[in-house]
JSON list of C-alpha atoms in Angstrom, two decimals:
[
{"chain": "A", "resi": 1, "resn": "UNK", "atom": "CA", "xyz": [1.43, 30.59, -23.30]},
{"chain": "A", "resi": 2, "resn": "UNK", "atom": "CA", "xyz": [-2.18, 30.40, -23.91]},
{"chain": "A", "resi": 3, "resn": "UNK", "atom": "CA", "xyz": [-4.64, 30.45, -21.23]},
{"chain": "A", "resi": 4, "resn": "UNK", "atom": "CA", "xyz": [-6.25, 27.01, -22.71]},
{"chain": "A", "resi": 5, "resn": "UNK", "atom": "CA", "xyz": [-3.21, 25.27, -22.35]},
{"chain": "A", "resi": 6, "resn": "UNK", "atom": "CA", "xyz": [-4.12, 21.49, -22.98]},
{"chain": "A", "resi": 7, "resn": "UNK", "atom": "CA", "xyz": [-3.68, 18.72, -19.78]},
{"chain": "A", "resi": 8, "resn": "UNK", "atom": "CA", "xyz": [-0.83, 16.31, -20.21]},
{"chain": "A", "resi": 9, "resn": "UNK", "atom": "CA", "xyz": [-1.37, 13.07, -21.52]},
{"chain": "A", "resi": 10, "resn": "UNK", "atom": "CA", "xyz": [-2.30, 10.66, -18.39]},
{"chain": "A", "resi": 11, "resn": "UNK", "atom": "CA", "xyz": [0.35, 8.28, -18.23]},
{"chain": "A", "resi": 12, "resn": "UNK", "atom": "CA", "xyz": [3.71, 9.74, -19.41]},
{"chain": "A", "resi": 13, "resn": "UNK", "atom": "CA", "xyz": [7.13, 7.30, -19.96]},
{"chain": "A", "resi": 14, "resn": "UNK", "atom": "CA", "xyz": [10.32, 8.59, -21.88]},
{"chain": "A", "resi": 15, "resn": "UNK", "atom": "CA", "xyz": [13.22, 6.90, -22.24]},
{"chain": "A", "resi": 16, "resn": "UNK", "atom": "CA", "xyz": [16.99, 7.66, -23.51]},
{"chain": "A", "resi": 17, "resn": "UNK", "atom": "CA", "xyz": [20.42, 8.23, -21.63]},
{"chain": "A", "resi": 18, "resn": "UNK", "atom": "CA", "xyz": [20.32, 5.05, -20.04]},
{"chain": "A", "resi": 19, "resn": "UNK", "atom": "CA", "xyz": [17.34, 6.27, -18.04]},
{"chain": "A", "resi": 20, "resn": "UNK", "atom": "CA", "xyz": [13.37, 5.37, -17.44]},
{"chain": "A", "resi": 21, "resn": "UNK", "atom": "CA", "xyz": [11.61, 8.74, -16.66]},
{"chain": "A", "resi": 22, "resn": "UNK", "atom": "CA", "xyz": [7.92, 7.35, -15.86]},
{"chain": "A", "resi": 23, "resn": "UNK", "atom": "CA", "xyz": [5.00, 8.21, -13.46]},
{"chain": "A", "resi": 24, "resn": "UNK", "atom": "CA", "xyz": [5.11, 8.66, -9.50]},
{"chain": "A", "resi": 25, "resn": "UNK", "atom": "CA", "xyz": [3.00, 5.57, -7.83]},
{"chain": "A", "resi": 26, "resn": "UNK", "atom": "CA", "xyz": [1.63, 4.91, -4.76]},
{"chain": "A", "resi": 27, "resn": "UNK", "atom": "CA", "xyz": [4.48, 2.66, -4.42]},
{"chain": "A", "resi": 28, "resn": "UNK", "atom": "CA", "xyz": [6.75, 5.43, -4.43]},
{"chain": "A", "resi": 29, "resn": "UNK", "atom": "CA", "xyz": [5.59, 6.90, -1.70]},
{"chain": "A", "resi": 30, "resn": "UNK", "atom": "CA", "xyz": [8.22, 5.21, 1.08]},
{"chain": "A", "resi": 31, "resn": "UNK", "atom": "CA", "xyz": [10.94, 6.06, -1.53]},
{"chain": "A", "resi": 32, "resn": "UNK", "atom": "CA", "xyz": [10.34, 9.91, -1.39]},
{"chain": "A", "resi": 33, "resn": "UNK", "atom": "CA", "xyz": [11.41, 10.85, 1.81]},
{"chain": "A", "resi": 34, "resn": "UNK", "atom": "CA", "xyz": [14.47, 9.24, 1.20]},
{"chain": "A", "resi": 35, "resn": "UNK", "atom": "CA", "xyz": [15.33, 11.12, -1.76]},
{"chain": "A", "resi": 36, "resn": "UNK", "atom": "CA", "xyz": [13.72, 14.73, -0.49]},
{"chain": "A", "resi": 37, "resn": "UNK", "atom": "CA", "xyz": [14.29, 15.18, 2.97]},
{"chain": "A", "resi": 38, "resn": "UNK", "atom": "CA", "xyz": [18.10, 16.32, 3.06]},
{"chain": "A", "resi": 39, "resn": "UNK", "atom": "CA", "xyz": [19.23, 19.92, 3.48]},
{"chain": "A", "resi": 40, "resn": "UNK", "atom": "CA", "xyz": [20.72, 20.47, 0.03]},
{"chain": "A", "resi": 41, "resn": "UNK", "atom": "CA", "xyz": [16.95, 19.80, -1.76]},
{"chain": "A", "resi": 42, "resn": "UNK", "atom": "CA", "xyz": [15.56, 22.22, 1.66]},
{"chain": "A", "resi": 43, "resn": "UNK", "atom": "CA", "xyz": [18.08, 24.92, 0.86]},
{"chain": "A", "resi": 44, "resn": "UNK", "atom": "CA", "xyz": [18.37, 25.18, -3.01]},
{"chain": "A", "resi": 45, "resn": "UNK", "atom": "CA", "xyz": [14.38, 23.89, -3.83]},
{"chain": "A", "resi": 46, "resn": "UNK", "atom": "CA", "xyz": [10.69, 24.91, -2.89]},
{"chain": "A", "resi": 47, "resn": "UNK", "atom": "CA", "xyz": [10.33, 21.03, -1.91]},
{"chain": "A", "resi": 48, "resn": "UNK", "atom": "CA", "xyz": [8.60, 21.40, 1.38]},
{"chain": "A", "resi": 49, "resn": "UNK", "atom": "CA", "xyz": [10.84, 20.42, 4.44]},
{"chain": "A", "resi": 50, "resn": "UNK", "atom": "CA", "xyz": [11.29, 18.54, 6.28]},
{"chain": "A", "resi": 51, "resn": "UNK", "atom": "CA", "xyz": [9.74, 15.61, 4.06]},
{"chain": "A", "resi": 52, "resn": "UNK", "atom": "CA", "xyz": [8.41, 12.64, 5.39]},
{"chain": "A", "resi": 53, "resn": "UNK", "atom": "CA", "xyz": [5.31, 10.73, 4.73]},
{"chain": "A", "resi": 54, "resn": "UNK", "atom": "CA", "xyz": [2.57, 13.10, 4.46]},
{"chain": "A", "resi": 55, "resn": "UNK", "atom": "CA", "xyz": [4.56, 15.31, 1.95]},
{"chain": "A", "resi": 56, "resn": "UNK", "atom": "CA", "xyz": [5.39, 12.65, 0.28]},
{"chain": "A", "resi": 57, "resn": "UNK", "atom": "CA", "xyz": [1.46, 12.23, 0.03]},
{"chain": "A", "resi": 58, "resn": "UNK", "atom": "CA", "xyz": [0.82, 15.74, -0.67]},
{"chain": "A", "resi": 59, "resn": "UNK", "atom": "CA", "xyz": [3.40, 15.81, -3.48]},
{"chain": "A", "resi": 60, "resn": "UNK", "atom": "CA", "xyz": [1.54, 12.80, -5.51]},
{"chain": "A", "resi": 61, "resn": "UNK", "atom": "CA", "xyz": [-1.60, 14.19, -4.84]},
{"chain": "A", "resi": 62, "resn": "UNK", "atom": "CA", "xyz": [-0.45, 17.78, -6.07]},
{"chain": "A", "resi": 63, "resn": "UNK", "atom": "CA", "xyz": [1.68, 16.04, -9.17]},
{"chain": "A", "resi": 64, "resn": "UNK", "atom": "CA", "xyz": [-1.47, 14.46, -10.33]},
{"chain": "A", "resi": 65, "resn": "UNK", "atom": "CA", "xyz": [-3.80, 17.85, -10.16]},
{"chain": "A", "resi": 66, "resn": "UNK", "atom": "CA", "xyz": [-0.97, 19.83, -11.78]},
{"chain": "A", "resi": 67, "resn": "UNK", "atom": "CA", "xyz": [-1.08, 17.58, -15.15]},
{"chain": "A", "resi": 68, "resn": "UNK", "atom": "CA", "xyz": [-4.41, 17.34, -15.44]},
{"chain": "A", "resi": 69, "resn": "UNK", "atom": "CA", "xyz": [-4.38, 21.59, -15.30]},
{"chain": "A", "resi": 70, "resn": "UNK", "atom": "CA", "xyz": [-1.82, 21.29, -17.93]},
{"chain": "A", "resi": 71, "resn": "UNK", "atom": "CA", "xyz": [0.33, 22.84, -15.62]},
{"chain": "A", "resi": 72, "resn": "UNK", "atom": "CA", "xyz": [3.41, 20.66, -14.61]},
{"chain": "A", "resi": 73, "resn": "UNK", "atom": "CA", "xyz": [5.22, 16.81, -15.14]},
{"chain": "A", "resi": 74, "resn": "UNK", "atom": "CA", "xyz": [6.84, 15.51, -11.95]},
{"chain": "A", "resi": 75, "resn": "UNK", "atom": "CA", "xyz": [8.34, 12.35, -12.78]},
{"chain": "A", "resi": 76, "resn": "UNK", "atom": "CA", "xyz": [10.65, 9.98, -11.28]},
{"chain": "A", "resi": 77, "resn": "UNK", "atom": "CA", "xyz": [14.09, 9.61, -12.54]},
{"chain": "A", "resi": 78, "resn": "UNK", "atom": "CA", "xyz": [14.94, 5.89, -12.79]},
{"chain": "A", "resi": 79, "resn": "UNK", "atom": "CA", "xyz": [16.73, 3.37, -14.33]},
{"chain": "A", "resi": 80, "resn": "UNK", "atom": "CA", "xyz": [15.13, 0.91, -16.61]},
{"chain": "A", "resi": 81, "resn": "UNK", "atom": "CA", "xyz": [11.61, 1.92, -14.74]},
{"chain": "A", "resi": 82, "resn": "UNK", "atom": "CA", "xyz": [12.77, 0.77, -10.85]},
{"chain": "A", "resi": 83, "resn": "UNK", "atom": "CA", "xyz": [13.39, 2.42, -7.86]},
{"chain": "A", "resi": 84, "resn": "UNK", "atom": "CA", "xyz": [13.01, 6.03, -8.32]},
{"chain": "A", "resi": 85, "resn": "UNK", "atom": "CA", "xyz": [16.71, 7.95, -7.67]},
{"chain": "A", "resi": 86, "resn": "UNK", "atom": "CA", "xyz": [15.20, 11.31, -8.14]},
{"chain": "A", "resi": 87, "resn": "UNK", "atom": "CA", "xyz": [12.89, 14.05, -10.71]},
{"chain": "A", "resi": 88, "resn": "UNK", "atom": "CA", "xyz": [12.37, 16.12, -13.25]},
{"chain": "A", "resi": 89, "resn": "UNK", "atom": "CA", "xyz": [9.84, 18.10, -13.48]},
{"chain": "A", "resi": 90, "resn": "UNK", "atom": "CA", "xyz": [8.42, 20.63, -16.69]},
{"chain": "A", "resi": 91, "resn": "UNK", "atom": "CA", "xyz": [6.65, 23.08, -15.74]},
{"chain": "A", "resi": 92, "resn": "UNK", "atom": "CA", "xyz": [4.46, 25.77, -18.44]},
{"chain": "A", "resi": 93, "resn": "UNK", "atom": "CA", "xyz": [4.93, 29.05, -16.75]},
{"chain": "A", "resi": 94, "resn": "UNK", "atom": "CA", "xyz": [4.79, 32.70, -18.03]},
{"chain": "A", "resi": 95, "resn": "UNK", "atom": "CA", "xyz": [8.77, 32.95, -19.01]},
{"chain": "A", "resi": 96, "resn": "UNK", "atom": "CA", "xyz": [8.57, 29.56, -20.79]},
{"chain": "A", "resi": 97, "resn": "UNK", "atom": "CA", "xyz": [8.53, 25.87, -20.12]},
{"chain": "A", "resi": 98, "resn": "UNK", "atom": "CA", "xyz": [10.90, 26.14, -17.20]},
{"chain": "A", "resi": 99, "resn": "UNK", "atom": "CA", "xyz": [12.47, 22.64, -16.42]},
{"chain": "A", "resi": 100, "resn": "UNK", "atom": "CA", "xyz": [14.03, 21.12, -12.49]},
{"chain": "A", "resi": 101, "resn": "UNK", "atom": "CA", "xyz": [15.49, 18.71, -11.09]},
{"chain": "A", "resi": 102, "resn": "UNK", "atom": "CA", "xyz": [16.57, 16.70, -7.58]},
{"chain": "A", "resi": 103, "resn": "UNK", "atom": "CA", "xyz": [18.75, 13.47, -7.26]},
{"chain": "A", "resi": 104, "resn": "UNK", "atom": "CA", "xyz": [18.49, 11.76, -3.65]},
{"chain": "A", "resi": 105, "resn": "UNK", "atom": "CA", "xyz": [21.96, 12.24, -2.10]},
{"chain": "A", "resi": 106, "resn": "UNK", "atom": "CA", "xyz": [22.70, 8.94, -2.24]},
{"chain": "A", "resi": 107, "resn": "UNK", "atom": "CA", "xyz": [22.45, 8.70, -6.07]},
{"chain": "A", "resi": 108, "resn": "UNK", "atom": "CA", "xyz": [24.76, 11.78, -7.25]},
{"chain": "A", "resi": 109, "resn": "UNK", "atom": "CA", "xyz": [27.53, 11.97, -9.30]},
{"chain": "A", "resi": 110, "resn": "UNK", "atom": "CA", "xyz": [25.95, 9.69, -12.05]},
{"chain": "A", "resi": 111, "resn": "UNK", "atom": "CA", "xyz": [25.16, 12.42, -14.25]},
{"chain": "A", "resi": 112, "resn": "UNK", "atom": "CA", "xyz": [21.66, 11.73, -13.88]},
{"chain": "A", "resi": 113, "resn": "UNK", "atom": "CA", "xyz": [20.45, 14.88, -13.50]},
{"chain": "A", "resi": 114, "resn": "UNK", "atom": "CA", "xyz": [21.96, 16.05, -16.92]},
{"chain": "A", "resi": 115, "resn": "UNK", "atom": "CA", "xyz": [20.81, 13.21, -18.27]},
{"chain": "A", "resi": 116, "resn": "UNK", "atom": "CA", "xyz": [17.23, 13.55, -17.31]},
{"chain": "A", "resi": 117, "resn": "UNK", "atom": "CA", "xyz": [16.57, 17.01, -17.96]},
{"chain": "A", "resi": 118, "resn": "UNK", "atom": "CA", "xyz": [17.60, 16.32, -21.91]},
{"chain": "A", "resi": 119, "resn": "UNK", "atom": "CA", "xyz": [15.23, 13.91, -22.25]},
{"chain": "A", "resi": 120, "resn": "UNK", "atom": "CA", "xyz": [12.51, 16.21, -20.70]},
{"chain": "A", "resi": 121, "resn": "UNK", "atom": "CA", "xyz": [13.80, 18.81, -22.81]},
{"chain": "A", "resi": 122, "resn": "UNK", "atom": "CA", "xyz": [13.58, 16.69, -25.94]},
{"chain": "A", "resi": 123, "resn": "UNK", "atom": "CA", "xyz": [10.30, 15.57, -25.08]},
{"chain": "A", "resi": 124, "resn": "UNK", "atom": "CA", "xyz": [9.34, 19.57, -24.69]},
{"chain": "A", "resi": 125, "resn": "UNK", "atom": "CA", "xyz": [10.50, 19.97, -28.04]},
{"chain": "A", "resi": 126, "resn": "UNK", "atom": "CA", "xyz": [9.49, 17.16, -30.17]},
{"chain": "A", "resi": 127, "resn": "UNK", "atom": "CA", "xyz": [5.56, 16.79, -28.53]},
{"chain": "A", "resi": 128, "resn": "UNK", "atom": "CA", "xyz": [5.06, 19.92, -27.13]},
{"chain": "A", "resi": 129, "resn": "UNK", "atom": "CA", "xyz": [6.72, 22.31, -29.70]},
{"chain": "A", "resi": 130, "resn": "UNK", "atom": "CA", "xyz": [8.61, 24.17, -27.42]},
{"chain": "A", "resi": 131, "resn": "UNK", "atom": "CA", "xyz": [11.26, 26.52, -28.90]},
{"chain": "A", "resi": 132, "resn": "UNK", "atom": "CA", "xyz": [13.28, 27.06, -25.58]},
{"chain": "A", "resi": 133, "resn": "UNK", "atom": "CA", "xyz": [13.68, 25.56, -22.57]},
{"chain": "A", "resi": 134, "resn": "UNK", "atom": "CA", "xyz": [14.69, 27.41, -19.45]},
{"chain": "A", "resi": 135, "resn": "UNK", "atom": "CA", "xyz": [15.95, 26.27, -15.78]},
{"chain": "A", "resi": 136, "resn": "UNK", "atom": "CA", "xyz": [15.87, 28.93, -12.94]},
{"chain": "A", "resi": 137, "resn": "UNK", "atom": "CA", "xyz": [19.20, 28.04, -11.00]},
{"chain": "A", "resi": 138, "resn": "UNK", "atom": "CA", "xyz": [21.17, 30.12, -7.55]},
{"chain": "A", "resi": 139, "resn": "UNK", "atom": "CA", "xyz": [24.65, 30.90, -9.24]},
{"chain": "A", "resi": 140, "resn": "UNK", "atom": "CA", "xyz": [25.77, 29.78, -5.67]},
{"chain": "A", "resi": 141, "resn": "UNK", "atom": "CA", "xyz": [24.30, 26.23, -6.49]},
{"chain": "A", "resi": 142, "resn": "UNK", "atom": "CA", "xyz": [27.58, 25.07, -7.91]},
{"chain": "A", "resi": 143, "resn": "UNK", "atom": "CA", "xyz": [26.39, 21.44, -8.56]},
{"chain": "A", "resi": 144, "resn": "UNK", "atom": "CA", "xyz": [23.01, 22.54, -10.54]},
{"chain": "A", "resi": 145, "resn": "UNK", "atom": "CA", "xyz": [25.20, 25.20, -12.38]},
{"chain": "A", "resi": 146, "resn": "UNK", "atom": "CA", "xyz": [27.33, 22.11, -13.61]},
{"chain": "A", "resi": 147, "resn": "UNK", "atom": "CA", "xyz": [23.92, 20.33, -14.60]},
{"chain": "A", "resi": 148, "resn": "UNK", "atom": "CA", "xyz": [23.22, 22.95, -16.76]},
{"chain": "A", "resi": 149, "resn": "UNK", "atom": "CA", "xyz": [26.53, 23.08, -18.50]},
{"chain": "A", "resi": 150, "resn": "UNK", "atom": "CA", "xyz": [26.53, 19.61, -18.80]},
{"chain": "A", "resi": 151, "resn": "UNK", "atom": "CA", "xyz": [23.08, 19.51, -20.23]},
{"chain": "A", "resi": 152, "resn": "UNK", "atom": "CA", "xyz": [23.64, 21.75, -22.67]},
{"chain": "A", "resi": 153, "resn": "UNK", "atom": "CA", "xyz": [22.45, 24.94, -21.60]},
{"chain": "A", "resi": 154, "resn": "UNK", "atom": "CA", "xyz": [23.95, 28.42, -22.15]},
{"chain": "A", "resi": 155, "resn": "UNK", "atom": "CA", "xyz": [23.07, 31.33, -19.54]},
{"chain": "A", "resi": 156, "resn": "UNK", "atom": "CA", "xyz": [20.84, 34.06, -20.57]},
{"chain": "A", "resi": 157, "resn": "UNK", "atom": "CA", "xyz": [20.83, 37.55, -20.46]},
{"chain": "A", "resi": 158, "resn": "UNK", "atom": "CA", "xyz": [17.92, 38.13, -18.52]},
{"chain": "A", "resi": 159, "resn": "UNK", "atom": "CA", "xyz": [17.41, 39.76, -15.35]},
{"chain": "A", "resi": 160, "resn": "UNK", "atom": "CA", "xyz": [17.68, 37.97, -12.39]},
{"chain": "A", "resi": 161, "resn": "UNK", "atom": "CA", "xyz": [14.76, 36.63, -10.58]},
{"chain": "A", "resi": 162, "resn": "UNK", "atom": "CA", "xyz": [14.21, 37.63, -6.62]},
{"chain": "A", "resi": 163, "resn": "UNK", "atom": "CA", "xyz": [12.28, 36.48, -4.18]},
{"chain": "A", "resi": 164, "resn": "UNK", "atom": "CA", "xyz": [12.53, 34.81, -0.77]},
{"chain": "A", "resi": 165, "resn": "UNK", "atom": "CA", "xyz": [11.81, 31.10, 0.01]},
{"chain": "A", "resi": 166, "resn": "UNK", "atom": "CA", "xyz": [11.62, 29.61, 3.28]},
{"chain": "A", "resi": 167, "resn": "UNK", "atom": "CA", "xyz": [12.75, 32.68, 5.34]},
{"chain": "A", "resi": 168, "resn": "UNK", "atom": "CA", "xyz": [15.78, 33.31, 3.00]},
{"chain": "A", "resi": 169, "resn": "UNK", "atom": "CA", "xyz": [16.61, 35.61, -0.02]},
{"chain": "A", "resi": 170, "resn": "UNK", "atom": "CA", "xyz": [17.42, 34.02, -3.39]},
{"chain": "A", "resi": 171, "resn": "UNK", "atom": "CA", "xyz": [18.44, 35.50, -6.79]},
{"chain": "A", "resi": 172, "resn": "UNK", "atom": "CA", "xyz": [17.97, 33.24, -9.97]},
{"chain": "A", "resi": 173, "resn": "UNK", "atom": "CA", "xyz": [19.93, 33.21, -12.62]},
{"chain": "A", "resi": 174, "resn": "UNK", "atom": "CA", "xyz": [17.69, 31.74, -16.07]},
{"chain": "A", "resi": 175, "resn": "UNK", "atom": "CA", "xyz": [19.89, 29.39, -18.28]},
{"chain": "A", "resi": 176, "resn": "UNK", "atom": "CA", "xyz": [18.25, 28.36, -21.45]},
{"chain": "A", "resi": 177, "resn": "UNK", "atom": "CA", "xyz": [18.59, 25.10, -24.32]},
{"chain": "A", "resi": 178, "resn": "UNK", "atom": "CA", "xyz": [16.88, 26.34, -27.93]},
{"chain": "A", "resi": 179, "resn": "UNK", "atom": "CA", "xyz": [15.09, 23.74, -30.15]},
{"chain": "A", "resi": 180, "resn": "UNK", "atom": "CA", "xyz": [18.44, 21.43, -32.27]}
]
């Protein structure tokens, strides 16, 4: 990745898979703690917990300074452009153009997760060239493991990633989709 890495386009909408993948509003804002604050997205993502209406805040806020660094698109999952049911974000980091996810818990088992992350990945590859996409998954995380299958991606041979995130110890596994 080069270290003048263009900013996103402004406004960003992609459709396919049945789905609307467009922009978080300001009218989004009561929808997000809905879909965030639950203890699977607290114990398997960095989202920020618990999540009410001030991270909600901080999260557009921080989604709109991350595109214009070129850095990362956070947008909501939806169907036909309405109320948001989760993300997907793309994210340009060192090991690649790493992609995630979260459904509210009310709105699983719909295969949108799967769903949304190949349109992100199809967007990484047809407008921003990408060769490879990657998402950074706990082999413990059986449902996200399934996402990736689903999705279409294969798991790498790379080592795993370490760390610790909100007082506990995690180990990431990389799975990766190559350019069709």
């Amino acid at each position: 990745m080069s270290s003048t890495t263009s900013s996103f386009p402004e406004r960003i909408e992609l459709s396919g898979e049945g789905l609307v993948l467009r922009d978080w509003t300001e009218a989004d804002l009561d929808a997000m703690p809905e879909l965030f604050n639950h203890p699977d997205i607290a114990y398997w993502t960095p989202i920020v917990s618990p999540f009410g209406e001030a991270a909600a805040r901080t999260r557009l806020d921080r989604d709109r300074q991350l595109r214009v660094e070129g850095t990362a698109i956070l947008l909501a999952i939806t169907v036909a452009g309405g109320a948001p049911l989760g993300e997907v974000m793309l994210r340009r980091a060192p090991e690649g153009t790493e992609l995630g996810y979260a459904v509210g818990p009310a709105h699983r088992g719909q295969g949108l997760a799967a769903r949304a992350v190949r349109v992100m990945a199809a967007y990484a590859f047809e407008q921003l060239g990408t060769e490879q996409v990657i998402l950074e998954l706990e082999a413990e995380n059986a449902a996200s493991v399934a996402v990736a299958r689903k999705a279409g991606f294969r798991l790498l041979d790379v080592p795993l990633i370490t760390g610790e995130e909100k007082g506990r110890p995690y180990a990431l596994q990389t799975w990766g989709l190559d350019r069709p």
